């Protein structure tokens, strides 16, 4: 168990943040201020695709080059992308419940691990807390501002201008953000799957406050992201120690991993809660969703400690095709009060 | 030979250094003080002097280049107009789609369809002109190689190459002498600029040739790419921040804007300098026509700055975008899409290409796959294949016959244009607006807009890689340009001086052929050094314009006989390395011999 100071500023995947180009060798006594270093080395730290196109991604971690064929490295949280930041009006990073009347700012990091300059377009949508995204459940106005464009140079990470996020009276307390980056020659797959497609990223988290030794609950939708009927498998498990370490740095709190038996998930059908288990399976039509409840026991957690629960969803087409699966994840961060 | 912006930077540095020496009291010679005052009061003349090599280059060999640029510019204007007109159509369609019940919605919609039909008719002729232009470019002929590379006698050389390779110091000293004799501050400022040009070329060309892998005479297009990349690096920097003057970074215009002309005294001064310096030897039959060259230089400058980057496509209107993402499936937008979305992006190449991936931690100097400049043309051509498909799809979804279920996969634009220009009836319009068609049309309009932007950008890229226009700041991060603004590490195995490539079209990659002998060293600079290193001390180089370059001019500024300009002529292409003197192949030998037999010319030799 370790504690570290909270990370006041997001660490860029580059030693030289693009907004402040380095002044290599500039000397204060010199009459010239040198500011002509092309923006810093990028997400690849010199590595780049050998193809001649752009390769856009929303980075989940420093030096992310967008390889989504393998699981994220240990410590990287699939439901909490570092490349999406929600800021308070004063610029303080925000995580958790949204207050009405406050206009938050959202900004998105975009990396280009390819070898071509790209005119990148970044769109941000919100949805109810969900394991899995897809139409027709994507929302934007009036809460979120419009898309942004930026020029993504190869080997660099840049950041969009901020997008307003202003919750209204009808906006849920917790919403998920999903960001999509695209360019003419580098378009997303249409899968809305941040786990498999580098063009997508999500900020998909609930904060649960639990009394010491008590039980907390959280709600989310299991959403079929496929345009056809599918069997969804929902699994819930304690978040790994490596990921908790990442979270503890963010919150400046001690972390503790939950017991495997301390979490459960259940369908909530018209208010009637079914028995909670670590896994459930449901059949859903194209774009259909079902409300689920997650349960977490804070047994063993001490006051002030942080832990988390990860929900994973896999959607297999009901017709039996196996080459195309939908995936999603959702997280709940647990604090003991 | 440096580009214009690097010359401006060298002049600014030398001006600051001169002022600093004056303020500190270490430079008190009357002639130097007079020069400083002249520069400060008539700086535009110093700026023109600093690009005197470009002025002379426009007395001949740059004509083909300017001609290509003029043709490219005419095309760029039309491509831009096409894109802007398409964007007007897109705006109109999105407005109608957002509010189809508006009173004028049908009329606006039909007008937009008609405007799109007009674009259908303009597309093929525009593409034909673009293709004709590329055929004019290929094979590349717009840059003139140094005639020494083919052993031509100096009498057949253009004045540019004579100026850069013969009696170089003597010319700078002569201009200074004549300027002082005239007593004109403008002339003295101009002469200082000529000195800055001399020094800038000496130190800058060694940086250029280092990145190029060989001298300009062997790598003319690669040298141009390097020169414009370095120029773009200086152009987008803030070199003179903190200096006590407002730098001028353009070719100054003298005379009326409609009829620019060099001041008569300057024309006379230049002619006299040429006739005095190049008085004997095997020389061109006539002196350079500096008046015509100046007009051509201004035209070239104008053209160089007539290709601004195009704004990317605007995102789809917010309301429509949300309707699209929640309504359309990938196969709605494109019937050829698989029925289920792909699980993730295209698989990454895992074949032989991976063998050449330098992997994490490797320096970013490795090259793209592009070796041949025509690869960039091919890339633009790929866009040309897709754009008509996009155009037809947009038109289809904006209103199609009931018996057509999906867009035609082939067919000419002209035949579709007449159908598109036929106004829809209210009921037809309502049918389009009431279903998915209008949303699909909006998606394809966005694709078309982005595709045209991509195509136009690809066309500009062709002009950049063949050295007709400058790269932009963002371009410098691409390996094609970056290799010239961050000197390569030894691990890349770039050797110097490389012989000309067997295939002249393969100039984007570092030359990999045999080496010229005797071996020389390109510069005092090292891996990772950026252009600032040749300009100022403290950025990696052991010699720079600001220190050793200024020292080279110092005695000339003091009007002392010991001025190095009065005793040596350095090759302004750094043809055989840093501080190499003007040279010629020994009698009876050829520059193409390997090893060569270079003989350093005496001060008075041409």
XYZ file of N, CA and C in Angstrom, chain A residues 21 23-27 29-41 44-53 55 66-68 115-117 119 121 123 125 134-141 144-149 151 153-154 156 184-185 187-193 196-199 225-228 319 323-325 327, chain B residues 12-13 16 20 233-234 236-243 312-316 318-319 321-322 325-327 329-331 339-346 348-349 353-354 356-364 366 368-370 376 379 383 390 446-447 450-451 453-454 461 473-479 482 530 532 536-539 546:
480
model
N 6.535 25.177 -26.399
C 7.678 24.520 -27.035
C 8.951 24.774 -26.241
N 12.741 25.590 -25.300
C 13.673 26.577 -25.836
C 15.067 26.005 -25.674
N 15.381 25.112 -26.556
C 16.650 24.410 -26.435
C 17.822 25.375 -26.513
N 18.594 25.347 -25.499
C 19.827 26.101 -25.553
C 19.654 27.602 -25.460
N 18.445 28.082 -25.292
C 18.256 29.526 -25.241
C 18.964 30.074 -24.009
N 19.614 31.184 -24.170
C 20.357 31.756 -23.063
C 19.730 33.090 -22.710
N 20.935 35.740 -21.532
C 21.648 36.964 -21.873
C 21.610 37.248 -23.372
N 21.109 36.312 -24.117
C 21.108 36.485 -25.547
C 19.950 37.377 -25.981
N 20.178 38.248 -26.959
C 19.081 39.122 -27.378
C 17.962 38.375 -28.077
N 18.226 37.188 -28.505
C 17.197 36.458 -29.232
C 16.578 35.381 -28.346
N 15.276 35.358 -28.331
C 14.603 34.239 -27.682
C 14.368 33.191 -28.756
N 14.870 32.038 -28.527
C 14.756 31.010 -29.557
C 13.494 30.191 -29.326
N 12.624 30.230 -30.262
C 11.372 29.491 -30.160
C 11.068 28.925 -31.528
N 11.868 28.047 -31.922
C 11.633 27.521 -33.259
C 11.855 26.017 -33.328
N 11.900 25.427 -32.136
C 11.902 23.969 -32.119
C 10.531 23.503 -32.574
N 10.462 22.694 -33.630
C 9.161 22.140 -33.971
C 8.609 21.455 -32.739
N 7.320 21.504 -32.572
C 6.740 20.993 -31.338
C 7.317 19.639 -30.963
N 7.311 19.397 -29.690
C 8.128 18.342 -29.122
C 7.909 16.960 -29.683
N 8.818 16.107 -29.348
C 8.700 14.712 -29.726
C 7.395 14.190 -29.176
N 5.291 8.782 -29.508
C 6.035 7.603 -29.892
C 7.467 7.669 -29.416
N 7.840 8.805 -28.854
C 9.219 8.986 -28.429
C 10.161 8.609 -29.559
N 9.813 9.064 -30.707
C 10.669 8.812 -31.845
C 10.202 7.659 -32.706
N 9.396 6.796 -32.149
C 8.921 5.673 -32.933
C 7.748 6.145 -33.773
N 7.623 5.595 -34.918
C 6.483 5.959 -35.726
C 6.154 4.810 -36.662
N 4.929 4.840 -37.120
C 4.501 3.868 -38.090
C 5.307 4.083 -39.369
N 5.579 3.015 -40.074
C 6.334 3.200 -41.317
C 5.420 3.466 -42.500
N 4.106 3.425 -42.279
C 3.209 3.733 -43.377
C 3.221 5.241 -43.604
N 2.562 5.653 -44.660
C 2.623 7.073 -45.006
C 1.334 7.790 -44.644
N 0.618 7.283 -43.690
C -0.615 7.968 -43.322
C -0.564 8.391 -41.864
N -1.930 8.382 -38.033
C -2.438 7.342 -37.140
C -2.860 8.036 -35.855
N -1.362 3.587 -29.687
C -2.642 3.200 -30.262
C -2.779 1.735 -30.606
N -1.870 0.910 -30.113
C -2.009 -0.518 -30.383
C -3.092 -1.070 -29.461
N -4.252 -1.353 -30.028
C -5.360 -1.861 -29.212
C -5.599 -3.353 -29.456
N 2.899 9.041 -39.736
C 3.974 9.848 -40.303
C 3.432 10.988 -41.156
N 2.144 11.267 -41.041
C 1.545 12.322 -41.841
C 0.786 13.311 -40.980
N 0.896 14.553 -41.337
C 0.087 15.589 -40.711
C -1.387 15.289 -40.995
N -5.572 16.600 -40.382
C -6.582 17.521 -39.871
C -7.550 16.681 -39.046
N -10.437 15.747 -36.328
C -11.709 16.255 -35.820
C -12.017 15.484 -34.554
N -14.823 14.819 -31.611
C -16.198 14.989 -31.137
C -16.321 14.325 -29.772
N -19.196 13.056 -26.924
C -20.606 12.773 -26.652
C -20.732 12.377 -25.184
N -23.179 3.038 -27.916
C -23.652 2.943 -29.290
C -24.941 3.690 -29.467
N -25.322 3.864 -30.716
C -26.591 4.509 -30.973
C -27.720 3.623 -30.458
N -28.841 4.154 -30.032
C -29.236 5.561 -30.118
C -29.059 6.308 -28.804
N -28.046 5.951 -28.020
C -27.946 6.487 -26.662
C -26.890 7.573 -26.517
N -26.410 8.110 -27.620
C -25.367 9.134 -27.532
C -26.001 10.513 -27.490
N -25.502 11.352 -26.650
C -26.078 12.690 -26.444
C -24.986 13.744 -26.588
N -25.425 14.956 -26.871
C -24.465 16.061 -26.840
C -25.136 17.308 -26.291
N -25.960 17.945 -27.102
C -26.544 19.211 -26.684
C -27.672 18.974 -25.683
N -23.103 19.561 -23.913
C -21.738 19.599 -24.459
C -21.643 20.495 -25.696
N -20.540 21.137 -25.830
C -20.290 21.991 -26.991
C -19.913 21.178 -28.217
N -19.751 21.864 -29.340
C -19.529 21.169 -30.615
C -18.118 20.596 -30.756
N -17.942 19.910 -31.878
C -16.656 19.265 -32.174
C -15.545 20.297 -32.326
N -14.347 19.794 -32.243
C -13.173 20.649 -32.411
C -12.287 20.060 -33.513
N -11.568 20.921 -34.182
C -10.586 20.438 -35.149
C -9.199 20.899 -34.718
N -4.804 20.472 -35.909
C -3.801 19.937 -36.820
C -2.885 19.023 -36.023
N 0.268 16.939 -35.908
C 1.536 16.671 -36.593
C 2.036 15.287 -36.208
N 2.740 14.631 -37.107
C 3.218 13.284 -36.796
C 4.182 13.298 -35.616
N 3.506 13.741 -32.506
C 3.223 14.705 -31.433
C 1.899 14.388 -30.767
N -9.807 12.440 -42.447
C -10.291 11.907 -43.725
C -9.656 10.557 -44.037
N -8.372 10.444 -43.805
C -7.699 9.195 -44.149
C -7.485 8.295 -42.942
N -10.274 7.031 -40.290
C -11.595 7.158 -39.678
C -11.839 6.042 -38.668
N -12.694 6.301 -37.689
C -13.015 5.265 -36.707
C -13.816 4.137 -37.333
N -13.861 3.020 -36.620
C -14.477 1.821 -37.177
C -15.993 1.839 -37.105
N -16.539 2.691 -36.246
C -17.979 2.659 -36.025
C -18.371 1.710 -34.912
N -17.361 1.136 -34.234
C -17.655 0.155 -33.179
C -17.936 0.815 -31.822
N -17.601 2.071 -31.659
C -17.737 2.783 -30.375
C -17.052 2.005 -29.252
N -15.935 1.419 -29.573
C -15.272 0.523 -28.632
C -13.878 1.056 -28.294
N -10.843 -1.414 -28.277
C -10.306 -2.052 -29.480
C -9.980 -1.054 -30.589
N -10.466 0.157 -30.485
C -10.249 1.128 -31.556
C -9.639 2.394 -30.962
N -8.431 2.710 -31.405
C -7.689 3.852 -30.856
C -8.390 5.185 -31.070
N -9.347 5.247 -31.991
C -10.043 6.509 -32.252
C -11.003 6.892 -31.128
N -23.746 -2.683 -28.112
C -23.223 -1.707 -29.079
C -23.354 -2.177 -30.521
N -23.789 -3.420 -30.709
C -23.825 -3.968 -32.070
C -25.141 -3.610 -32.764
N -25.106 -3.509 -34.078
C -26.340 -3.216 -34.807
C -27.159 -4.474 -35.064
N -27.059 -5.407 -34.181
C -27.824 -6.647 -34.302
C -27.988 -7.240 -32.903
N -26.504 -14.322 -33.707
C -26.540 -15.249 -34.841
C -25.301 -16.143 -34.875
N -16.409 -13.341 -35.285
C -15.319 -12.416 -35.641
C -15.593 -10.997 -35.171
N -16.847 -10.720 -34.870
C -17.171 -9.369 -34.441
C -17.805 -9.422 -33.066
N -17.101 -8.848 -32.122
C -17.666 -8.764 -30.779
C -17.679 -7.307 -30.359
N -17.412 -4.686 -27.148
C -16.842 -4.695 -25.796
C -17.048 -3.345 -25.153
N 19.978 39.833 -39.719
C 19.535 40.318 -38.403
C 20.587 40.046 -37.337
N 21.156 38.875 -37.388
C 22.185 38.502 -36.409
C 23.406 39.420 -36.533
N 22.672 42.900 -35.192
C 22.688 42.936 -33.724
C 24.128 42.924 -33.214
N 26.005 45.724 -31.045
C 26.562 45.351 -29.745
C 28.018 45.796 -29.632
N 12.057 26.935 -41.160
C 12.408 26.880 -39.738
C 12.667 28.294 -39.202
N 13.406 29.078 -39.971
C 13.658 30.462 -39.551
C 12.406 31.322 -39.689
N 9.370 30.601 -39.196
C 8.390 30.429 -38.136
C 9.009 30.601 -36.750
N 10.250 31.001 -36.708
C 10.874 31.276 -35.427
C 10.643 32.722 -35.027
N 11.217 33.097 -33.926
C 11.096 34.480 -33.446
C 12.498 34.993 -33.205
N 13.257 35.000 -34.264
C 14.673 35.241 -34.130
C 15.010 36.567 -33.473
N 14.326 37.597 -33.879
C 14.741 38.927 -33.437
C 14.005 39.389 -32.196
N 13.343 38.477 -31.512
C 12.663 38.892 -30.294
C 13.702 39.455 -29.316
N 13.436 40.602 -28.811
C 14.372 41.208 -27.883
C 15.374 42.111 -28.561
N 15.462 42.044 -29.880
C 16.354 42.960 -30.573
C 15.705 44.340 -30.610
N -9.263 23.178 -42.861
C -9.880 21.847 -42.956
C -11.405 21.947 -42.958
N -12.028 20.839 -43.289
C -13.494 20.800 -43.303
C -14.043 21.066 -41.903
N -15.081 21.862 -41.850
C -15.753 22.096 -40.565
C -16.481 20.809 -40.165
N -16.558 20.547 -38.866
C -17.366 19.393 -38.448
C -18.825 19.579 -38.865
N -19.530 18.481 -38.947
C -20.968 18.531 -39.260
C -21.688 19.287 -38.151
N -23.813 20.426 -35.222
C -23.996 19.675 -33.979
C -25.291 18.867 -33.940
N -26.386 19.517 -34.276
C -27.684 18.847 -34.217
C -27.730 17.691 -35.209
N -25.190 16.111 -36.487
C -24.226 15.077 -36.111
C -24.837 14.113 -35.102
N -25.533 14.674 -34.132
C -26.138 13.819 -33.121
C -27.212 12.918 -33.728
N -25.233 10.109 -35.614
C -24.608 9.033 -34.832
C -25.652 8.144 -34.177
N -26.828 8.682 -33.913
C -27.848 7.878 -33.250
C -28.822 7.223 -34.218
N -28.701 7.544 -35.505
C -29.664 7.022 -36.477
C -29.033 6.109 -37.502
N -26.380 3.628 -39.402
C -25.390 2.577 -39.196
C -24.339 2.736 -40.297
N -23.170 2.119 -40.115
C -22.152 2.251 -41.161
C -22.662 1.821 -42.532
N -23.533 0.809 -42.593
C -23.997 0.377 -43.926
C -25.060 1.305 -44.493
N -21.841 -5.674 -42.582
C -23.079 -5.426 -41.839
C -22.835 -5.161 -40.366
N -21.720 -5.608 -39.864
C -21.384 -5.266 -38.485
C -20.088 -4.487 -38.509
N -19.980 -3.523 -37.604
C -18.758 -2.724 -37.621
C -17.550 -3.583 -37.300
N -16.446 -3.179 -37.846
C -15.211 -3.885 -37.539
C -14.902 -3.747 -36.064
N -14.318 -4.765 -35.513
C -13.940 -4.677 -34.113
C -12.571 -4.033 -34.032
N -12.582 -2.727 -34.092
C -11.320 -2.010 -34.007
C -10.841 -1.574 -35.367
N -9.718 -0.904 -35.391
C -9.196 -0.361 -36.634
C -8.586 -1.445 -37.505
N -8.155 -1.028 -38.656
C -7.474 -1.955 -39.546
C -6.296 -2.586 -38.806
N -2.734 -3.644 -37.850
C -1.467 -2.989 -38.143
C -0.617 -3.899 -39.022
N 0.174 -3.314 -39.897
C 1.005 -4.163 -40.739
C 1.949 -5.000 -39.892
N 7.263 -4.858 -43.505
C 7.465 -3.446 -43.153
C 7.973 -3.302 -41.726
N 7.483 -4.207 -40.873
C 7.869 -4.121 -39.477
C 9.383 -4.248 -39.278
N 11.558 -2.801 -40.711
C 12.240 -1.513 -40.826
C 11.754 -0.501 -39.797
N 10.827 -0.941 -38.976
C 10.369 -0.064 -37.913
C 11.508 0.061 -36.905
N 12.004 1.251 -36.707
C 13.167 1.364 -35.825
C 12.855 1.092 -34.364
N 11.572 1.071 -34.004
C 11.220 0.711 -32.647
C 11.353 1.851 -31.676
N 10.868 1.645 -30.446
C 10.895 2.721 -29.458
C 12.319 3.188 -29.177
N 12.434 4.449 -28.954
C 13.730 4.995 -28.586
C 14.616 5.329 -29.752
N 14.242 4.904 -30.928
C 15.065 5.251 -32.079
C 14.815 6.703 -32.472
N 15.785 7.327 -33.051
C 15.606 8.734 -33.396
C 14.608 8.904 -34.535
N 14.021 10.067 -34.629
C 12.957 10.266 -35.599
C 13.469 10.652 -36.974
N 14.381 8.499 -39.336
C 14.161 7.523 -40.384
C 13.084 8.038 -41.332
N 10.057 8.115 -44.335
C 8.809 7.523 -44.778
C 9.117 6.566 -45.925
N 8.085 5.909 -46.379
C 8.294 5.020 -47.514
C 8.547 5.803 -48.802
N 8.108 7.056 -48.815
C 8.284 7.842 -50.022
C 9.765 8.009 -50.351
N 4.203 11.159 -54.069
C 3.275 12.189 -53.586
C 2.203 12.487 -54.636
N -0.305 9.746 -54.519
C -1.206 9.898 -53.381
C -2.357 10.856 -53.721
N -6.791 10.281 -54.322
C -7.931 11.123 -53.966
C -8.796 11.372 -55.197
N -17.559 10.210 -54.331
C -18.192 11.011 -53.279
C -19.203 11.980 -53.889
N -19.794 15.957 -45.967
C -18.646 16.155 -45.068
C -17.436 15.376 -45.580
N -17.667 14.130 -46.007
C -16.565 13.339 -46.581
C -15.984 14.039 -47.804
N -13.962 17.041 -46.693
C -12.679 16.594 -46.125
C -11.794 15.996 -47.218
N -12.421 15.286 -48.155
C -11.652 14.665 -49.240
C -11.036 15.692 -50.168
N -10.302 18.715 -49.320
C -9.244 19.354 -48.538
C -7.992 18.482 -48.539
N -8.210 17.199 -48.372
C -7.091 16.254 -48.385
C -6.384 16.296 -49.731
N 1.450 19.538 -51.208
C 2.594 18.733 -50.763
C 3.511 18.408 -51.945
N 5.145 25.236 -41.004
C 5.743 24.872 -39.714
C 5.454 23.408 -39.359
N 4.188 23.014 -39.504
C 3.795 21.655 -39.125
C 4.487 20.608 -39.996
N 4.746 20.979 -41.251
C 5.376 20.013 -42.160
C 6.767 19.618 -41.667
N 7.423 20.527 -40.960
C 8.817 20.265 -40.586
C 8.968 19.034 -39.705
N 7.876 18.586 -39.105
C 7.968 17.385 -38.276
C 7.978 16.114 -39.104
N 7.589 16.220 -40.350
C 7.609 15.028 -41.194
C 9.056 14.714 -41.580
N 9.385 13.429 -41.627
C 10.783 13.062 -41.903
C 11.328 13.671 -43.184
N 12.159 17.109 -41.860
C 12.871 17.144 -40.584
C 14.338 16.751 -40.749
N 20.385 21.992 -34.956
C 19.324 22.646 -35.712
C 19.904 23.880 -36.403
N 19.751 26.925 -36.062
C 20.262 28.009 -35.213
C 21.750 27.827 -34.955
N 24.147 31.150 -34.681
C 24.590 31.749 -33.428
C 25.420 30.784 -32.612
N 26.362 31.314 -31.889
C 27.204 30.501 -31.024
C 26.406 30.075 -29.791
N 26.688 28.900 -29.312
C 26.020 28.436 -28.104
C 24.918 27.447 -28.385
N 24.748 27.108 -29.627
C 23.689 26.153 -29.969
C 24.266 24.890 -30.589
N 27.227 34.632 -36.276
C 27.307 35.712 -35.296
C 28.731 35.943 -34.780
